mmCIF file of C-alpha atoms in Angstrom:
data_model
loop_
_atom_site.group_PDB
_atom_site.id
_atom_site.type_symbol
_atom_site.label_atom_id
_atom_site.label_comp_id
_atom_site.label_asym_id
_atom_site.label_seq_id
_atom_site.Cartn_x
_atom_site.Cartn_y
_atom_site.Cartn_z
ATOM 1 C CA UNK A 1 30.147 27.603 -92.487
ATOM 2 C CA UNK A 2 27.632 28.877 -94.561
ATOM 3 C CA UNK A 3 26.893 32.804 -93.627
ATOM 4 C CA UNK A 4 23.179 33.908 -92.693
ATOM 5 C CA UNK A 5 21.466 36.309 -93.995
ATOM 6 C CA UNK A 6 20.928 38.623 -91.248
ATOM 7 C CA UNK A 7 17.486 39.388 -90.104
ATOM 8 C CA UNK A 8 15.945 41.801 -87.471
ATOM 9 C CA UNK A 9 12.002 42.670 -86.498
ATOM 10 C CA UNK A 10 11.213 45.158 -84.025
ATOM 11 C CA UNK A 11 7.680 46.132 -82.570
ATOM 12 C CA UNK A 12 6.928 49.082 -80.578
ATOM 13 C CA UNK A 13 3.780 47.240 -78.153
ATOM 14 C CA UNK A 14 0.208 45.608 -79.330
ATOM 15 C CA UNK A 15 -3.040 47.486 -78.216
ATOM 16 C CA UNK A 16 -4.786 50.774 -79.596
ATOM 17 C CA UNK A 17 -2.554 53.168 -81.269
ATOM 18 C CA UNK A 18 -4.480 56.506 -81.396
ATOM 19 C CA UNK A 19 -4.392 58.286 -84.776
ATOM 20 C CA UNK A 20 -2.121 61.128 -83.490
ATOM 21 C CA UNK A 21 0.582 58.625 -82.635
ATOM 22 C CA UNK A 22 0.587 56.492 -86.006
ATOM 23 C CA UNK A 23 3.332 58.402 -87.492
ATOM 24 C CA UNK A 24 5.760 58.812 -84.287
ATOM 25 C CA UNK A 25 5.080 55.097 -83.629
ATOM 26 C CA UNK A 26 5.940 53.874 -87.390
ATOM 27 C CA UNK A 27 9.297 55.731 -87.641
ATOM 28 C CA UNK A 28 10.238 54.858 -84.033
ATOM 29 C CA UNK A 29 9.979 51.552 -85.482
ATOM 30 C CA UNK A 30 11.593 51.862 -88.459
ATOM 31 C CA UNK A 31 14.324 53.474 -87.054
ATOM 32 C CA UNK A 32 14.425 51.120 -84.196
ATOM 33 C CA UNK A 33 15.005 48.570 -87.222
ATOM 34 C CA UNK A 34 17.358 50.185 -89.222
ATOM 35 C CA UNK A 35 19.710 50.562 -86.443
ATOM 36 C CA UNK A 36 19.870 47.284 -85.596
ATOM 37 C CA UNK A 37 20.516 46.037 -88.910
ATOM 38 C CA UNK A 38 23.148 48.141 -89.339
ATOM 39 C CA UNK A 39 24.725 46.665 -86.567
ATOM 40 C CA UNK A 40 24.080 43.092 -87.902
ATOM 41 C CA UNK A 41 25.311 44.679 -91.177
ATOM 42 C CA UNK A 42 28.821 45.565 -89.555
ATOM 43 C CA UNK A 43 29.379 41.977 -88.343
ATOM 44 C CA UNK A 44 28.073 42.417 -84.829
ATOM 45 C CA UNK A 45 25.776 39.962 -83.404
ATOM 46 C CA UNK A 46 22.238 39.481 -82.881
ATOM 47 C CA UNK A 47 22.667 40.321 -79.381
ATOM 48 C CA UNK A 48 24.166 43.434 -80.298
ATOM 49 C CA UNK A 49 21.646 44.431 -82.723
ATOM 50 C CA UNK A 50 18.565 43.685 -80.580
ATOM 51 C CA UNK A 51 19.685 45.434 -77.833
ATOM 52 C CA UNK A 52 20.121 48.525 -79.948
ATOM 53 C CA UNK A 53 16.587 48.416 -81.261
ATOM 54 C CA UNK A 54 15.455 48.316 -77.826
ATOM 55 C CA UNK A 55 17.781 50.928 -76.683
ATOM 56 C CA UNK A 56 16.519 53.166 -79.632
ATOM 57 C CA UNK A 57 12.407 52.870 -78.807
ATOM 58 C CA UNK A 58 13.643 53.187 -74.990
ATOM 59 C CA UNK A 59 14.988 56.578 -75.893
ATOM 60 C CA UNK A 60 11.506 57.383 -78.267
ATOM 61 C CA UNK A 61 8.873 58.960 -75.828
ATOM 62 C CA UNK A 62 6.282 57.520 -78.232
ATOM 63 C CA UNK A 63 6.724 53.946 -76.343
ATOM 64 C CA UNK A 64 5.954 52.675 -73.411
ATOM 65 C CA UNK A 65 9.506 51.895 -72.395
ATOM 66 C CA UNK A 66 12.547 54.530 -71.174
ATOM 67 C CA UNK A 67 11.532 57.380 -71.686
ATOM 68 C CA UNK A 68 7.558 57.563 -71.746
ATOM 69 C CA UNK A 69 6.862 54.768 -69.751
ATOM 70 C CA UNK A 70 3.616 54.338 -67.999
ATOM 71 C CA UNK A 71 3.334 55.606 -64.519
ATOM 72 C CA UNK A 72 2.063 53.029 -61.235
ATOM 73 C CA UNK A 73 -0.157 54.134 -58.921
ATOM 74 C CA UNK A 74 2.283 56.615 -56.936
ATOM 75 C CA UNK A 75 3.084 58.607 -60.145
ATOM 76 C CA UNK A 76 6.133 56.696 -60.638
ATOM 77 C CA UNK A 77 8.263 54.964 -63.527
ATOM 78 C CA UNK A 78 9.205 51.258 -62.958
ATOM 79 C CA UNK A 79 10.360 49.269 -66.099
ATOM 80 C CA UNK A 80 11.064 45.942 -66.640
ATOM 81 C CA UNK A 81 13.552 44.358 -68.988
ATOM 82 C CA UNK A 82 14.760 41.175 -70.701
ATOM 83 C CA UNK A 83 17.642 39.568 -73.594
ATOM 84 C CA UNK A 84 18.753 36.688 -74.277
ATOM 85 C CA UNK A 85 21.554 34.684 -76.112
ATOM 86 C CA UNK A 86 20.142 31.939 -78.102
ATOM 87 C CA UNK A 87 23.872 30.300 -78.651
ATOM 88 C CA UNK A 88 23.872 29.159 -74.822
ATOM 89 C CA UNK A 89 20.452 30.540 -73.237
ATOM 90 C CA UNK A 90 21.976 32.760 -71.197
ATOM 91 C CA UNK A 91 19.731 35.960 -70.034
ATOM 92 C CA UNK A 92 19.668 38.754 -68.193
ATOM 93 C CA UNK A 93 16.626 41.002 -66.776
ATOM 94 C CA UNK A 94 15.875 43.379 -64.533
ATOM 95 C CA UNK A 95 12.317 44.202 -63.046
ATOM 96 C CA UNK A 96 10.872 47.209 -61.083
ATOM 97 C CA UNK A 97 14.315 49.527 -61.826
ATOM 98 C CA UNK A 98 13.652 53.239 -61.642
ATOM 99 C CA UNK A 99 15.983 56.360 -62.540
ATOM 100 C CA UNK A 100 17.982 54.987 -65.138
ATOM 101 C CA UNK A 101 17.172 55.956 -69.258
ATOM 102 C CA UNK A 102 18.247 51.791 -70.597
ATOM 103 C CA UNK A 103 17.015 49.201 -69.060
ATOM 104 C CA UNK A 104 18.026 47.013 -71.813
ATOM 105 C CA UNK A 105 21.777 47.775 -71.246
ATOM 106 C CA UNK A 106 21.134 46.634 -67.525
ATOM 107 C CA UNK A 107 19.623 43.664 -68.281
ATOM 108 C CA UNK A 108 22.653 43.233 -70.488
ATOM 109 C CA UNK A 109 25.078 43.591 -67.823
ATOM 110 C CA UNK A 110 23.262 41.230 -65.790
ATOM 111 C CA UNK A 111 23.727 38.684 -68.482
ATOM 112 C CA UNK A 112 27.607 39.053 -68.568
ATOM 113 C CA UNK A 113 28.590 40.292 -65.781
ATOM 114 C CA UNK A 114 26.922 38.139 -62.970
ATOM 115 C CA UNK A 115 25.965 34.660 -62.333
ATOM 116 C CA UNK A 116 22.564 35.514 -62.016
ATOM 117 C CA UNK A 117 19.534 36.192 -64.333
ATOM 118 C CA UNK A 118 17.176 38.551 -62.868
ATOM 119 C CA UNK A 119 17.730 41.617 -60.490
ATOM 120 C CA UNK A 120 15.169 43.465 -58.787
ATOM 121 C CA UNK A 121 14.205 47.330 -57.733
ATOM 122 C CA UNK A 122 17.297 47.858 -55.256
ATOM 123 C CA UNK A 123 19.288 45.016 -55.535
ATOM 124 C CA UNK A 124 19.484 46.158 -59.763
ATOM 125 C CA UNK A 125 19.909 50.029 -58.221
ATOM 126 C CA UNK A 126 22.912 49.075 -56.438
ATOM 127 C CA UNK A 127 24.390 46.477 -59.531
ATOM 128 C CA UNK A 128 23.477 50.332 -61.320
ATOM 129 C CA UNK A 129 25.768 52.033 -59.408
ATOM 130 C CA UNK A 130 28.387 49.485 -59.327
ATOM 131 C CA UNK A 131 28.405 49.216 -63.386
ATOM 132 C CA UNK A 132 28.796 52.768 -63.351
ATOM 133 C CA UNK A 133 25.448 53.290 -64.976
ATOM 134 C CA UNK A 134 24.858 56.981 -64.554
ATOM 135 C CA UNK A 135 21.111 57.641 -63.102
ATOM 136 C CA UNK A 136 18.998 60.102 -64.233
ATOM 137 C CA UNK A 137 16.192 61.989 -62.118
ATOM 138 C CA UNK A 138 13.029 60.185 -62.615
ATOM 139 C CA UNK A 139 11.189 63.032 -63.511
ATOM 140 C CA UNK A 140 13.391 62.921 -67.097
ATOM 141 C CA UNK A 141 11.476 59.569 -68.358
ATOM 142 C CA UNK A 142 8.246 60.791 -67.619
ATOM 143 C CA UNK A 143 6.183 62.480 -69.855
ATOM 144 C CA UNK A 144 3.448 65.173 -70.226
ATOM 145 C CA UNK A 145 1.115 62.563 -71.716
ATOM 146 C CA UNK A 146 1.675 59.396 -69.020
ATOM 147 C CA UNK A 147 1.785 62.377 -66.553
ATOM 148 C CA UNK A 148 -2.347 63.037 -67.992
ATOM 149 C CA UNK A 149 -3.210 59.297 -68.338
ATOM 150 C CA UNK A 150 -2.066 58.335 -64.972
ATOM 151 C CA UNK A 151 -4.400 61.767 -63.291
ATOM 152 C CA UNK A 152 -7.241 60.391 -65.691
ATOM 153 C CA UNK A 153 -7.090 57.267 -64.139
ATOM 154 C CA UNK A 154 -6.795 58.216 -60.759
ATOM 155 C CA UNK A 155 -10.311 59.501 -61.003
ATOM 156 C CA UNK A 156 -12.998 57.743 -58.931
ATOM 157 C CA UNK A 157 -15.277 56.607 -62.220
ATOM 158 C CA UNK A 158 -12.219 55.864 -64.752
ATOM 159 C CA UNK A 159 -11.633 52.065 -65.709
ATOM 160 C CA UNK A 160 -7.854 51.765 -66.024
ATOM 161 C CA UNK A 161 -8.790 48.442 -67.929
ATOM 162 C CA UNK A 162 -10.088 50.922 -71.269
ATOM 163 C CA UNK A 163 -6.569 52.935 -70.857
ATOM 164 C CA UNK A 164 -4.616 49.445 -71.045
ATOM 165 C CA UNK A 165 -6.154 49.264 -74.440
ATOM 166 C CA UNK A 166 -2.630 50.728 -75.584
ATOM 167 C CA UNK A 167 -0.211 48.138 -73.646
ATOM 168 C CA UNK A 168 3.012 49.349 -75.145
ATOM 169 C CA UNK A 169 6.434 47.212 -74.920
ATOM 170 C CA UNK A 170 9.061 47.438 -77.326
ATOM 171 C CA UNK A 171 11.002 44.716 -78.231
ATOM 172 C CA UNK A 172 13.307 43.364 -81.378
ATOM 173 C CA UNK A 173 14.863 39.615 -82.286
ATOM 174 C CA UNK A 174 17.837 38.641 -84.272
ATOM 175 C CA UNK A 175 19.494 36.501 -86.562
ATOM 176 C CA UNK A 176 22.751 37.387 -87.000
ATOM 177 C CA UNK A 177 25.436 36.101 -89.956
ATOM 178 C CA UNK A 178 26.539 33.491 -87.899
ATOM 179 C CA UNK A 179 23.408 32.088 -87.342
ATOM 180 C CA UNK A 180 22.726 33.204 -83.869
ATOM 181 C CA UNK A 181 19.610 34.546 -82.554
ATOM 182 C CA UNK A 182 18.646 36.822 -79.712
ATOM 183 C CA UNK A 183 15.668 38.611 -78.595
ATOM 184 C CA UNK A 184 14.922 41.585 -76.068
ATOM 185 C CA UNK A 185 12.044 43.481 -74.546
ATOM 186 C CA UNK A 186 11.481 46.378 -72.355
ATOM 187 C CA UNK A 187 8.550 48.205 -71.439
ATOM 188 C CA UNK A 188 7.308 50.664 -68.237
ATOM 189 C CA UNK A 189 4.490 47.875 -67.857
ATOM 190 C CA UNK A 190 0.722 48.803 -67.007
ATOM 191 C CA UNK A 191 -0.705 52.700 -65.851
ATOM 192 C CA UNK A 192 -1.648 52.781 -62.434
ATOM 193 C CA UNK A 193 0.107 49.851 -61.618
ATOM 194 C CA UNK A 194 0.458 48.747 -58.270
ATOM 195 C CA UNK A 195 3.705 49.634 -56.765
ATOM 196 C CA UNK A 196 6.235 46.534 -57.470
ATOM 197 C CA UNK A 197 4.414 45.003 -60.035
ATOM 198 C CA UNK A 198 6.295 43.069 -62.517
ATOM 199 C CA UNK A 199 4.737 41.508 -65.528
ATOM 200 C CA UNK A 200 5.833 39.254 -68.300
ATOM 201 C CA UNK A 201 9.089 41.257 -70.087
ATOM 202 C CA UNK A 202 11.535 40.374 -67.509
ATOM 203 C CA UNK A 203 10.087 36.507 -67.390
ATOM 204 C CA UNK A 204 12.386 34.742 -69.633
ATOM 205 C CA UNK A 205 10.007 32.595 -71.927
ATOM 206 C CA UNK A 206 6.826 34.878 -71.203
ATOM 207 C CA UNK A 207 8.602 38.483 -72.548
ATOM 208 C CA UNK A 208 11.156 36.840 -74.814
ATOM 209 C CA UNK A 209 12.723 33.403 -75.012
ATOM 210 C CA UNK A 210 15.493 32.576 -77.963
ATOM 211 C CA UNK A 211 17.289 29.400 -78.754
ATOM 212 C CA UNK A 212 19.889 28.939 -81.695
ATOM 213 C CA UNK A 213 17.951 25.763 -82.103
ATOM 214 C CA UNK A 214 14.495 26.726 -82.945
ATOM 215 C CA UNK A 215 14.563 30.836 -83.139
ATOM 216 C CA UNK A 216 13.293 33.881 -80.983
ATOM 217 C CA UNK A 217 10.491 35.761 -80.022
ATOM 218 C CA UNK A 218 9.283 38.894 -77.976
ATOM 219 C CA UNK A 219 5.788 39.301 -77.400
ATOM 220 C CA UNK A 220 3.826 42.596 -76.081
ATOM 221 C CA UNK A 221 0.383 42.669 -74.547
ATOM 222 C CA UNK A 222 -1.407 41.786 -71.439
ATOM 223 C CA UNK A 223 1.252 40.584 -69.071
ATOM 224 C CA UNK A 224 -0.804 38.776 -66.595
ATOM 225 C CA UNK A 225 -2.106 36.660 -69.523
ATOM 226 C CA UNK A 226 1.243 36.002 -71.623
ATOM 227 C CA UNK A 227 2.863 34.853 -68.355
ATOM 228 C CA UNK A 228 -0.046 32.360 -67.771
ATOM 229 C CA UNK A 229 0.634 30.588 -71.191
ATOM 230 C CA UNK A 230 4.594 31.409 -71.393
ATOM 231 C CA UNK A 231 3.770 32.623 -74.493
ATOM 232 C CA UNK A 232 7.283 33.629 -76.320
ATOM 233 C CA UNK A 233 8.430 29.733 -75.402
ATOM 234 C CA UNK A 234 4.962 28.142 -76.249
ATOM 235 C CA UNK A 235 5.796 29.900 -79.936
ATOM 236 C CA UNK A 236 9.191 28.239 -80.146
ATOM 237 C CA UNK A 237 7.569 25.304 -78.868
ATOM 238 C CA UNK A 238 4.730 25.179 -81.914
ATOM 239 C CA UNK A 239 8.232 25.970 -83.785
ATOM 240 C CA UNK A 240 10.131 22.837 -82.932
ATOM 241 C CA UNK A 241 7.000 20.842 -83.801
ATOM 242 C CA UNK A 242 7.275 22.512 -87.427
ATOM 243 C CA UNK A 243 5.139 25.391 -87.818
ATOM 244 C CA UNK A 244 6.376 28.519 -89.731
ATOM 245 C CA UNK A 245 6.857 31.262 -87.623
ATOM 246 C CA UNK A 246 3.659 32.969 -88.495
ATOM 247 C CA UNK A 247 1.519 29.876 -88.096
ATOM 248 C CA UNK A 248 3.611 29.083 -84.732
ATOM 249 C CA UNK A 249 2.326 32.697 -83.750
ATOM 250 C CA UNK A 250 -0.911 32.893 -84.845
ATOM 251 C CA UNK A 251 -1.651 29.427 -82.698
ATOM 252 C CA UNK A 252 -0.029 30.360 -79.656
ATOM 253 C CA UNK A 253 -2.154 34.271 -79.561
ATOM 254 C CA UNK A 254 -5.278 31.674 -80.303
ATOM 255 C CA UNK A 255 -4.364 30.094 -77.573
ATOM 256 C CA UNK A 256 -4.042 32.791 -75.131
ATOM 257 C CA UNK A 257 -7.333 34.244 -76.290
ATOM 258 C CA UNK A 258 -9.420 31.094 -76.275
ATOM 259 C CA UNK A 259 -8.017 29.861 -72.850
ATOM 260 C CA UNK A 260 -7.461 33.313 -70.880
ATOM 261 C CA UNK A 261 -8.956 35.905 -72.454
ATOM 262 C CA UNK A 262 -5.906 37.565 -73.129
ATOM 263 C CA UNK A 263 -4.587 39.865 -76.049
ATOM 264 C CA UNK A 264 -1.244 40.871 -77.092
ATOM 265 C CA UNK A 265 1.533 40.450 -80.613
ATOM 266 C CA UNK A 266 4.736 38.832 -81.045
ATOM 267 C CA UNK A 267 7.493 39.359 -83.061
ATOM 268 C CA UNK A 268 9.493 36.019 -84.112
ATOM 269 C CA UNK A 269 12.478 34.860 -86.545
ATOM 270 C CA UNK A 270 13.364 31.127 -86.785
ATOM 271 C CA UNK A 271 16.435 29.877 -87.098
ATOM 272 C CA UNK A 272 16.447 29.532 -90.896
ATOM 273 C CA UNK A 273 15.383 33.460 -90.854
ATOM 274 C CA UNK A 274 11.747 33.585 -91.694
ATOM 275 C CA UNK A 275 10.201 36.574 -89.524
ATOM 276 C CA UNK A 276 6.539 36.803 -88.634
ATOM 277 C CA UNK A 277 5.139 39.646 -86.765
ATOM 278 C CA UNK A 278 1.376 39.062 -85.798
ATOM 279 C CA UNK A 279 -1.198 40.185 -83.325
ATOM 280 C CA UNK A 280 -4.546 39.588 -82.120
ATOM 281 C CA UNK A 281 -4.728 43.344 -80.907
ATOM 282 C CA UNK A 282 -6.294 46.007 -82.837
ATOM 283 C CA UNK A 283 -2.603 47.178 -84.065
ATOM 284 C CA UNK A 284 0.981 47.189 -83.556
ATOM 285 C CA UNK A 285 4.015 48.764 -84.664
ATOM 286 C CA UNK A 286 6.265 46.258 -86.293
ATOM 287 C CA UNK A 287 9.363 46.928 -89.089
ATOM 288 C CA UNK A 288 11.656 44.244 -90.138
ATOM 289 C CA UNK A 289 14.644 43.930 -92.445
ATOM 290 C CA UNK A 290 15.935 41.146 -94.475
ATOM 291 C CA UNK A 291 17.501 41.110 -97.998
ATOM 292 C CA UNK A 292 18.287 44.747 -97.397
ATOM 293 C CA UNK A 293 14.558 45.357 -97.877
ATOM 294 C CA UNK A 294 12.346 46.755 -95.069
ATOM 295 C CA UNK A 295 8.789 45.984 -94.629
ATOM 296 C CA UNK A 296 6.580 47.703 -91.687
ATOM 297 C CA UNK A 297 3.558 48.774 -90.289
ATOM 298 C CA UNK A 298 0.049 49.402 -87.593
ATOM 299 C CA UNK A 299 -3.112 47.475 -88.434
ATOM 300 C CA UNK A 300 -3.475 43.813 -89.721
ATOM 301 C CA UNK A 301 -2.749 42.919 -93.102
ATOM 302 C CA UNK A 302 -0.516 46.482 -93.526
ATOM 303 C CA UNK A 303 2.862 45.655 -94.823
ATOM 304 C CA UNK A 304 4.957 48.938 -96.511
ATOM 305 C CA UNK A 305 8.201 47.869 -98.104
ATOM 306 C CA UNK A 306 11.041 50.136 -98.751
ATOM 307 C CA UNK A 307 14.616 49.508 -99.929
ATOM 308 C CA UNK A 308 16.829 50.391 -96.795
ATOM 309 C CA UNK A 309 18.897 53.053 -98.843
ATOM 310 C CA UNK A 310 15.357 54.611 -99.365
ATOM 311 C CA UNK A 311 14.642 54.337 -95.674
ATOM 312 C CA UNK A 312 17.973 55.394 -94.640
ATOM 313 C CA UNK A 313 17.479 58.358 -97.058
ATOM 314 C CA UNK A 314 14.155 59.799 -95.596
ATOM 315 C CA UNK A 315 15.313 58.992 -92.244
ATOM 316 C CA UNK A 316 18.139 62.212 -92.486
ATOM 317 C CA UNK A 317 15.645 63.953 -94.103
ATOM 318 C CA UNK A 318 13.504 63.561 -90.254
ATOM 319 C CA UNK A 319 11.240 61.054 -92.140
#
């Protein structure tokens, strides 16, 4: 069998980035990537690898996932979570799950250790509990600045439509040496939510869809709209009728825009290992590594490219 090279992209959510944030968000990327790929470097699989990237931005305050996730309405965090197996499809997600810091290592367990594919608000409290998943007070993923954003946009003239300029998800895909891919996304979904809303991350083939037999995506951006197209499967789709993965990309967010007025990125890696990460958004954070070289960045057309010894090295040094 002839061995992959291994390949992981991660973004960090498509929308406004505002200048203060550039820096957190482009190493919480980068790091997000390098961990990952050390994983795939190591022998472990794609699976493994995405669902540290996620793990990694859920624990970065600068996204909207874990740990700095978005409040709804009540002043509450509810985050939604997907992953998937491209060797056999399986998936596992869980939607609406409060006081726990990974939702990605949920929606794991869901995957392998039950017959089912998506658990919601109790039901994936209780699985929680029974996985030995410790919980954490829900106070502990919420930060000063969601804390500010959700009181902005409780006021009686404030559009929470401008604040959902800056959708953030985070999310990562994977080929690993084998040849399998994987993808995962999490995010704490939309401010001022209304209680129990779930959007497109924990859809399988909205948030993320992968399939040994075409590739893997995970998209970020407005949820309502993704799930309307099923975006991350209508890429694969445009993939299994031969596009490249950027072209595959690029048509389906044309798509989305032209037919529901919806915005948003995707990350994607085919199954021959050619990554795109594109967005019709004003930015987002993407990093990706292949060859042992990583390339990142914000705002279209930016591309950095470091060695990953030099990344590695400015990484101990705090970047």
């Amino acid at each position: 069998l002839s061995r992959m090279k291994p390949v992981i992209v991660v973004h960090g959510g498509a929308g406004r980035i505002f200048k203060e944030r550039e820096e957190g968000s482009r190493a919480g990327v980068v790091r997000a990537a390098l961990r990952g790929y050390s994983v795939l470097k190591q022998g472990g699989s794609a699976v493994d690898a995405v669902e540290e990237a996620v793990r990694s931005m859920e624990d970065d305050p600068h996204f909207n996932a874990g740990c700095g996730s978005v409040l709804n309405e009540k002043g509450e965090v509810e985050m939604d979570a997907i992953i998937m197996d491209g060797k056999n499809l399986d998936s596992g997600a869980v939607s609406a799950v409060k006081c726990i810091a990974n939702p990605i290592k949920l929606a794991r367990l869901v995957m392998e250790k039950t017959k089912h594919m998506l658990l919601t608000d109790h039901g994936a409290h209780l699985f929680a509990q029974a996985m030995g998943i410790p919980e954490i007070p829900g106070e502990k993923l919420i930060t000063e600045r969601s804390r500010e954003r959700w009181k902005k946009n409780l006021e009686p003239d404030s559009n929470p439509e401008e604040f959902q300029k800056d959708l953030g998800t985070v999310g990562a895909v994977a080929i690993d040496s084998e040849g399998n891919v994987a993808c995962a996304t999490s995010t704490g979904g939309l401010s001022n939510k209304l209680i129990g809303r779930v959007g497109d991350t924990a859809c399988i083939g909205s948030g993320g869809y992968a399939d040994n037999h075409s590739g893997a995506t995970s998209t970020t951006g407005h949820g309502e709209s993704i799930m309307k197209v099923v975006l991350a499967r209508l890429i694969l789709y445009h993939m299994e009728q031969g596009m490249s993965p950027e072209v595959a990309a690029d048509t389906a967010l044309d798509y989305m825009k032209t037919r529901v007025g919806g915005l948003g990125g995707v990350i994607v890696v085919n199954k021959a290992g050619e990554w795109a990460a594109r967005f019709s958004t004003k930015q987002m954070s993407w990093a990706t590594i292949k060859d042992d070289n990583l390339h990142y960045g914000i705002y279209a057309g930016e591309k950095h490219i470091k060695s990953v010894d030099e990344a590695l090295a400015s990484e101990r040094e705090g970047f």
